[in-house]
Amino acid sequence: MPHAIDLTKPTHTRSFRRNLLTWYREHQRSLPWRKTRDPYRIWVSEIMLQQTRVAAVLEHYKRFLKKFPTVRHLAFATEAEVLAAWSGLGYYRRARMLHRAAKLVATERSGRVPQTAAELRILPGIGRYTANAIASIAFGEPVAVVDGNVERVLERLLQKKLSGEIVWRTAQALLDLTSPGDFNQAMMELGATICIPGVPLCYDCPIKKQCASRGMERKEPPIPGKRMRRSSSLLLVRRRDAILLQQRAHNERFMPGMWELPEAASEIAREPLLRVKHSITTSDWSVSVFSGPVPRLALKTHLVPLAGVSQLPITGLTRKILRKLNLLS
DNA sequence: CAAGCGTGGCC
DNA sequence: TGGCCAAGCTT
């Protein structure tokens, strides 16, 4: 009968680290941010990966770094350029804060990215997780990370709820001090590919012998949150190779300054060009897109050449619609 | 500390 | 089809 891990026993923690790291080195996914130690590139990846799927990040990461290859390139870009490169990734506040932080690094640190978790933590958009991730992966600082994956892995491993500071202490106690970057990524990789939400794939788990809840079902707390269903009508105005876009006010709380299709009058009776479903944060939208004339009260609208649309920070919904209509690659 | 912030892919 | 997320941070 295998025994569950006891964090106070060095033989247990050693065995855990070895098994996890060996597994990680054999099974890790090949990802672009794992092929570099450039702190700026790792920083960008960590911000993009916040609450965002790897597949979605992959599409944007390469393009973003081609456009902004160094922290200085990013710092000297305009916010609109940065948001345009971020378009589709969501959580645009991340891009604004990354841009602000890059400006700080460029102007106050001669473009040198901070090399410790404590200094990284000061930059806008970098919290405890991100600071520790960059410091451990790029600089080998022995600081543990806790994200959704790590928390789930640890709670299953020890079969108990670990709240607040306790999770961080636990992660730190397990951390491999000689390869903190690989260890942190290994914990997250395990959570993302083996110790997944719902039913975990324990058969393939490298540390199952030490896991207290191995193979046991756990009931995830059901979240009641029901999203609101709403509908809207948008207008597609096309003049030769240009379309009409409208910029959201800069003082909007939600996606300020970003570009989208103007609203159509609600009483349009014709059939829409297109219907799309779109979910954002708290609402599920059913959107109808009509072709039509320039609306009378169109504030802050501009006729934008199709070739220039990709340079603008457009919302994800706008991107989705224009792609469906083959107006955007 | 809970709420708010976006999106596209998956089962 | 549609509910459920995914390498968090800020307020």
Coordinates of C-alpha atoms (C1' of nucleotides) in Angstrom, one line a residue:
Chain A
M1 CA 0.0 0.0 0.0
P2 CA 1.6 3.3 -1.1
H3 CA 1.6 6.1 1.4
A4 CA 0.4 9.6 1.0
I5 CA 3.0 12.3 1.1
D6 CA 4.1 13.8 4.4
L7 CA 5.6 17.2 3.8
T8 CA 7.7 17.0 7.0
K9 CA 9.6 14.0 5.7
P10 CA 12.5 14.9 3.4
T11 CA 12.5 11.5 1.7
H12 CA 8.9 12.2 0.7
T13 CA 9.4 15.6 -0.7
R14 CA 12.6 14.5 -2.5
S15 CA 10.8 11.7 -4.1
F16 CA 7.9 14.0 -5.1
R17 CA 10.3 16.5 -6.8
R18 CA 12.2 13.9 -8.6
N19 CA 9.2 12.1 -10.0
L20 CA 7.5 15.3 -11.0
L21 CA 10.5 16.8 -12.7
T22 CA 11.4 13.6 -14.5
W23 CA 7.9 13.4 -15.8
Y24 CA 7.9 17.1 -16.9
R25 CA 11.1 16.8 -18.7
E26 CA 9.7 13.9 -20.7
H27 CA 6.2 15.0 -21.3
Q28 CA 6.1 18.8 -21.4
R29 CA 4.4 20.4 -24.3
S30 CA 6.7 22.3 -26.7
L31 CA 5.7 25.9 -26.2
P32 CA 7.5 29.0 -27.6
W33 CA 8.0 30.6 -24.2
R34 CA 9.8 27.5 -23.0
K35 CA 12.5 28.0 -25.6
T36 CA 13.8 31.3 -24.1
R37 CA 15.1 32.8 -20.9
D38 CA 14.6 36.3 -22.0
P39 CA 12.7 37.8 -19.1
Y40 CA 10.7 40.1 -21.3
R41 CA 9.4 37.2 -23.5
I42 CA 8.5 35.2 -20.4
W43 CA 6.8 38.2 -18.9
V44 CA 4.7 38.7 -22.0
S45 CA 3.7 35.0 -22.0
E46 CA 2.7 35.1 -18.3
I47 CA 0.5 38.1 -18.8
M48 CA -1.1 36.6 -21.9
L49 CA -1.7 33.3 -20.1
Q50 CA -3.6 34.8 -17.3
Q51 CA -7.1 33.2 -17.4
T52 CA -6.4 32.5 -21.1
R53 CA -6.0 29.2 -22.9
V54 CA -2.6 28.2 -24.4
A55 CA -4.1 27.8 -27.8
A56 CA -5.4 31.4 -27.8
V57 CA -2.1 32.7 -26.6
L58 CA -0.1 30.8 -29.2
E59 CA -1.8 32.8 -32.0
H60 CA -1.0 36.2 -30.5
Y61 CA 2.3 35.6 -28.8
K62 CA 4.4 35.2 -31.9
R63 CA 2.8 38.2 -33.6
F64 CA 3.1 40.4 -30.5
L65 CA 6.8 39.7 -30.1
K66 CA 7.5 40.2 -33.8
K67 CA 5.9 43.6 -33.5
F68 CA 7.4 44.4 -30.1
P69 CA 10.6 42.3 -29.9
T70 CA 12.0 44.1 -26.8
V71 CA 10.6 45.9 -23.8
R72 CA 11.7 49.2 -25.4
H73 CA 9.9 48.5 -28.6
L74 CA 6.8 47.9 -26.5
A75 CA 7.4 51.0 -24.4
F76 CA 7.7 53.3 -27.4
A77 CA 4.6 52.0 -29.1
T78 CA 1.2 53.7 -28.8
E79 CA -1.5 52.2 -26.6
A80 CA -3.6 51.7 -29.7
E81 CA -0.9 49.7 -31.4
V82 CA -0.5 47.5 -28.3
L83 CA -4.3 47.0 -28.0
A84 CA -4.5 46.1 -31.7
A85 CA -1.9 43.4 -31.2
W86 CA -3.9 42.2 -28.2
S87 CA -7.2 42.2 -30.0
G88 CA -9.1 39.0 -29.5
L89 CA -7.2 37.9 -26.3
G90 CA -9.6 39.7 -23.9
Y91 CA -9.0 41.3 -20.6
Y92 CA -7.6 44.4 -22.3
R93 CA -6.6 45.9 -18.9
R94 CA -3.7 43.4 -19.0
A95 CA -2.4 44.9 -22.2
R96 CA -2.7 48.5 -20.9
M97 CA -0.8 47.5 -17.7
L98 CA 1.9 45.6 -19.6
H99 CA 2.4 48.7 -21.7
R100 CA 2.5 51.0 -18.7
A101 CA 5.0 48.6 -17.0
A102 CA 7.1 48.5 -20.1
K103 CA 7.3 52.3 -20.1
L104 CA 8.4 52.3 -16.5
V105 CA 11.1 49.7 -17.3
A106 CA 12.3 51.6 -20.3
T107 CA 12.4 55.1 -18.7
E108 CA 13.4 54.3 -15.1
R109 CA 15.5 51.1 -15.5
S110 CA 17.1 51.7 -18.9
G111 CA 15.1 48.9 -20.3
R112 CA 16.4 46.3 -17.9
V113 CA 13.6 44.0 -16.6
P114 CA 13.7 43.6 -12.8
Q115 CA 15.5 40.3 -11.8
T116 CA 13.8 39.6 -8.5
A117 CA 10.2 38.7 -7.6
A118 CA 10.1 41.5 -5.1
E119 CA 11.0 44.1 -7.7
L120 CA 8.8 42.6 -10.4
R121 CA 5.9 42.7 -8.0
I122 CA 5.9 46.5 -8.0
L123 CA 5.1 46.7 -11.8
P124 CA 1.5 47.2 -12.8
G125 CA -0.2 44.0 -13.8
I126 CA 2.3 41.8 -12.0
G127 CA 0.9 40.2 -8.9
R128 CA 2.3 37.5 -6.7
Y129 CA 1.8 34.7 -9.1
T130 CA 3.3 36.5 -12.1
A131 CA 6.3 37.9 -10.2
N132 CA 7.2 34.5 -8.9
A133 CA 6.7 32.9 -12.3
I134 CA 9.0 35.3 -14.1
A135 CA 11.6 35.3 -11.3
S136 CA 11.8 31.5 -11.1
I137 CA 11.7 30.7 -14.8
A138 CA 13.9 33.5 -16.1
F139 CA 16.3 34.0 -13.1
G140 CA 16.1 30.7 -11.1
E141 CA 14.9 32.5 -8.0
P142 CA 13.5 29.8 -5.6
V143 CA 9.9 31.2 -5.2
A144 CA 6.9 29.0 -5.7
V145 CA 3.8 29.9 -7.8
V146 CA 0.2 29.2 -7.0
D147 CA -2.3 29.4 -9.8
G148 CA -5.6 27.5 -10.3
N149 CA -3.7 24.4 -11.4
V150 CA -1.3 24.4 -8.5
E151 CA -4.1 24.9 -6.0
R152 CA -6.1 22.0 -7.4
V153 CA -3.0 19.7 -7.5
L154 CA -2.1 20.5 -3.9
E155 CA -5.6 20.1 -2.5
R156 CA -5.9 16.7 -4.2
L157 CA -2.4 15.6 -3.2
L158 CA -3.1 16.4 0.5
Q159 CA -6.9 15.8 0.2
K160 CA -7.8 19.0 2.1
K161 CA -8.9 22.5 1.4
L162 CA -5.9 24.8 1.4
S163 CA -7.0 28.4 1.7
G164 CA -5.2 31.7 1.4
E165 CA -1.6 31.9 2.6
I166 CA -1.6 28.1 3.4
V167 CA -1.5 27.2 -0.3
W168 CA 1.5 29.4 -0.9
R169 CA 3.3 28.0 2.1
T170 CA 2.6 24.4 0.9
A171 CA 3.8 25.1 -2.6
Q172 CA 6.9 26.8 -1.2
A173 CA 7.6 23.7 1.0
L174 CA 7.5 21.4 -2.0
L175 CA 9.4 23.6 -4.4
D176 CA 12.6 22.2 -5.9
L177 CA 15.2 24.7 -5.0
T178 CA 17.6 23.7 -7.7
S179 CA 15.1 23.9 -10.6
P180 CA 12.4 26.2 -9.3
G181 CA 11.4 27.3 -12.8
D182 CA 10.9 23.8 -14.1
F183 CA 9.3 22.7 -10.9
N184 CA 6.7 25.5 -11.0
Q185 CA 6.0 24.8 -14.7
A186 CA 5.8 21.1 -13.9
M187 CA 3.1 21.7 -11.2
M188 CA 1.1 23.7 -13.7
E189 CA 1.6 21.3 -16.5
L190 CA 0.4 18.5 -14.3
G191 CA -2.7 20.4 -13.4
A192 CA -3.3 21.3 -17.0
T193 CA -2.9 17.9 -18.6
I194 CA -3.2 15.2 -15.9
C195 CA -4.7 16.5 -12.7
I196 CA -7.4 18.3 -14.6
P197 CA -10.7 19.7 -13.3
G198 CA -13.5 17.2 -13.1
V199 CA -12.2 13.7 -13.3
P200 CA -8.4 13.6 -13.2
L201 CA -6.3 11.1 -15.3
C202 CA -4.7 9.4 -12.3
Y203 CA -3.5 6.4 -14.3
D204 CA -0.9 8.6 -16.0
C205 CA 0.1 10.7 -13.0
P206 CA 3.8 10.7 -12.1
I207 CA 3.1 11.3 -8.4
K208 CA 0.0 9.1 -7.8
K209 CA 1.8 6.9 -5.3
Q210 CA 2.1 9.9 -3.0
C211 CA -1.4 11.3 -3.6
A212 CA -3.9 11.2 -0.7
S213 CA -7.0 11.4 -2.9
R214 CA -5.7 9.3 -5.8
G215 CA -8.6 8.3 -8.1
M216 CA -11.2 9.5 -5.8
E217 CA -14.1 11.6 -7.2
R218 CA -14.4 15.0 -5.8
K219 CA -17.5 17.1 -6.1
E220 CA -16.6 20.5 -7.4
P221 CA -18.8 23.2 -5.8
P222 CA -21.4 24.1 -8.4
I223 CA -21.4 27.7 -9.2
P224 CA -24.9 29.1 -9.6
G225 CA -23.9 32.0 -11.8
K226 CA -26.4 32.2 -14.6
R227 CA -25.5 34.6 -17.3
M228 CA -27.9 37.1 -18.6
R229 CA -29.2 36.6 -22.1
R230 CA -29.3 39.8 -24.2
S231 CA -29.6 40.8 -27.8
S232 CA -28.5 43.7 -29.9
S233 CA -28.4 44.8 -33.5
L234 CA -25.3 46.2 -35.2
L235 CA -24.9 48.0 -38.4
L236 CA -22.5 47.2 -41.2
V237 CA -21.9 50.2 -43.4
R238 CA -19.7 49.4 -46.4
R239 CA -18.3 52.0 -48.8
R240 CA -16.2 50.3 -51.4
D241 CA -13.2 49.0 -49.4
A242 CA -14.0 50.7 -46.2
I243 CA -16.4 50.1 -43.3
L244 CA -17.9 52.3 -40.6
L245 CA -16.5 51.8 -37.1
Q246 CA -17.2 53.5 -33.9
Q247 CA -14.8 54.1 -31.0
R248 CA -16.0 53.5 -27.5
A249 CA -15.6 56.5 -25.1
H250 CA -12.2 56.6 -23.3
N251 CA -14.0 56.9 -20.0
E252 CA -16.1 53.8 -20.4
R253 CA -15.4 51.2 -17.8
F254 CA -15.7 48.4 -20.2
M255 CA -13.2 48.2 -23.1
P256 CA -12.5 51.9 -23.2
G257 CA -11.3 53.4 -26.5
M258 CA -11.8 50.2 -28.5
W259 CA -13.5 50.1 -31.9
E260 CA -16.7 48.3 -32.8
L261 CA -19.6 48.3 -35.3
P262 CA -22.2 51.0 -34.6
E263 CA -25.5 50.1 -33.1
A264 CA -28.4 49.7 -35.6
A265 CA -31.8 51.1 -34.9
S266 CA -33.8 48.4 -33.1
E267 CA -36.8 48.6 -35.4
I268 CA -35.1 47.2 -38.5
A269 CA -37.4 44.7 -39.9
R270 CA -35.2 43.2 -42.6
E271 CA -33.4 39.9 -42.3
P272 CA -29.9 40.4 -40.9
L273 CA -26.7 39.7 -42.9
L274 CA -25.5 37.6 -40.1
R275 CA -26.5 36.4 -36.6
V276 CA -23.8 35.6 -34.1
K277 CA -23.6 34.4 -30.5
H278 CA -21.1 36.1 -28.2
S279 CA -20.5 35.7 -24.5
I280 CA -18.7 38.3 -22.5
T281 CA -18.2 38.1 -18.7
T282 CA -21.8 38.3 -17.4
S283 CA -23.9 38.2 -20.6
D284 CA -24.7 35.9 -23.5
W285 CA -25.4 38.1 -26.5
S286 CA -27.4 37.3 -29.6
V287 CA -26.2 39.8 -32.1
S288 CA -27.8 40.6 -35.5
V289 CA -25.8 42.4 -38.1
F290 CA -27.6 44.5 -40.7
S291 CA -26.3 46.2 -43.7
G292 CA -27.5 49.7 -43.9
P293 CA -27.1 53.4 -44.3
V294 CA -25.0 55.7 -42.1
P295 CA -27.0 56.1 -38.9
R296 CA -28.1 59.7 -38.2
L297 CA -26.7 59.9 -34.7
A298 CA -23.4 58.2 -35.2
L299 CA -21.0 59.7 -32.8
K300 CA -17.3 59.1 -33.1
T301 CA -17.7 56.9 -36.2
H302 CA -15.0 56.7 -38.8
L303 CA -14.9 55.2 -42.3
V304 CA -12.0 52.8 -42.0
P305 CA -10.3 51.2 -45.0
L306 CA -10.5 47.4 -44.6
A307 CA -6.8 47.1 -44.9
G308 CA -6.4 49.3 -41.8
V309 CA -8.8 47.5 -39.6
S310 CA -6.2 45.1 -38.2
Q311 CA -4.2 48.1 -37.0
L312 CA -7.1 49.2 -34.7
P313 CA -7.9 47.9 -31.3
I314 CA -11.2 46.2 -32.3
T315 CA -13.3 44.2 -29.8
G316 CA -13.4 40.4 -30.1
L317 CA -17.0 40.6 -31.2
T318 CA -16.2 43.0 -34.0
R319 CA -13.3 40.7 -35.1
K320 CA -15.6 37.7 -35.0
I321 CA -18.2 39.4 -37.2
L322 CA -15.7 40.8 -39.7
R323 CA -14.0 37.4 -40.0
K324 CA -17.3 35.7 -40.7
L325 CA -18.1 38.2 -43.4
N326 CA -14.6 37.7 -44.9
L327 CA -13.7 41.3 -44.4
L328 CA -10.8 40.5 -42.1
S329 CA -8.2 37.8 -42.5
Chain B
dC1 C1' -12.8 39.8 0.0
dA2 C1' -15.9 39.5 -3.8
dA3 C1' -16.7 41.4 -8.0
dG4 C1' -15.4 42.7 -12.5
dC5 C1' -12.8 42.0 -16.4
dG6 C1' -13.1 38.9 -22.6
dT7 C1' -12.6 35.4 -25.3
dG8 C1' -12.7 31.0 -28.1
dG9 C1' -12.5 26.1 -27.7
dC10 C1' -14.1 22.0 -25.8
dC11 C1' -17.3 18.1 -24.4
Chain C
dT1 C1' -25.9 23.3 -28.6
dG2 C1' -24.2 25.8 -24.7
dG3 C1' -22.2 25.7 -20.1
dC4 C1' -17.7 25.8 -18.4
dC5 C1' -13.9 27.3 -18.3
dA6 C1' -7.9 29.1 -18.5
dA7 C1' -0.6 30.1 -16.2
dG8 C1' -4.7 36.5 -12.2
dC9 C1' -4.9 41.3 -11.1
dT10 C1' -7.0 45.3 -9.4
dT11 C1' -10.2 47.7 -6.6

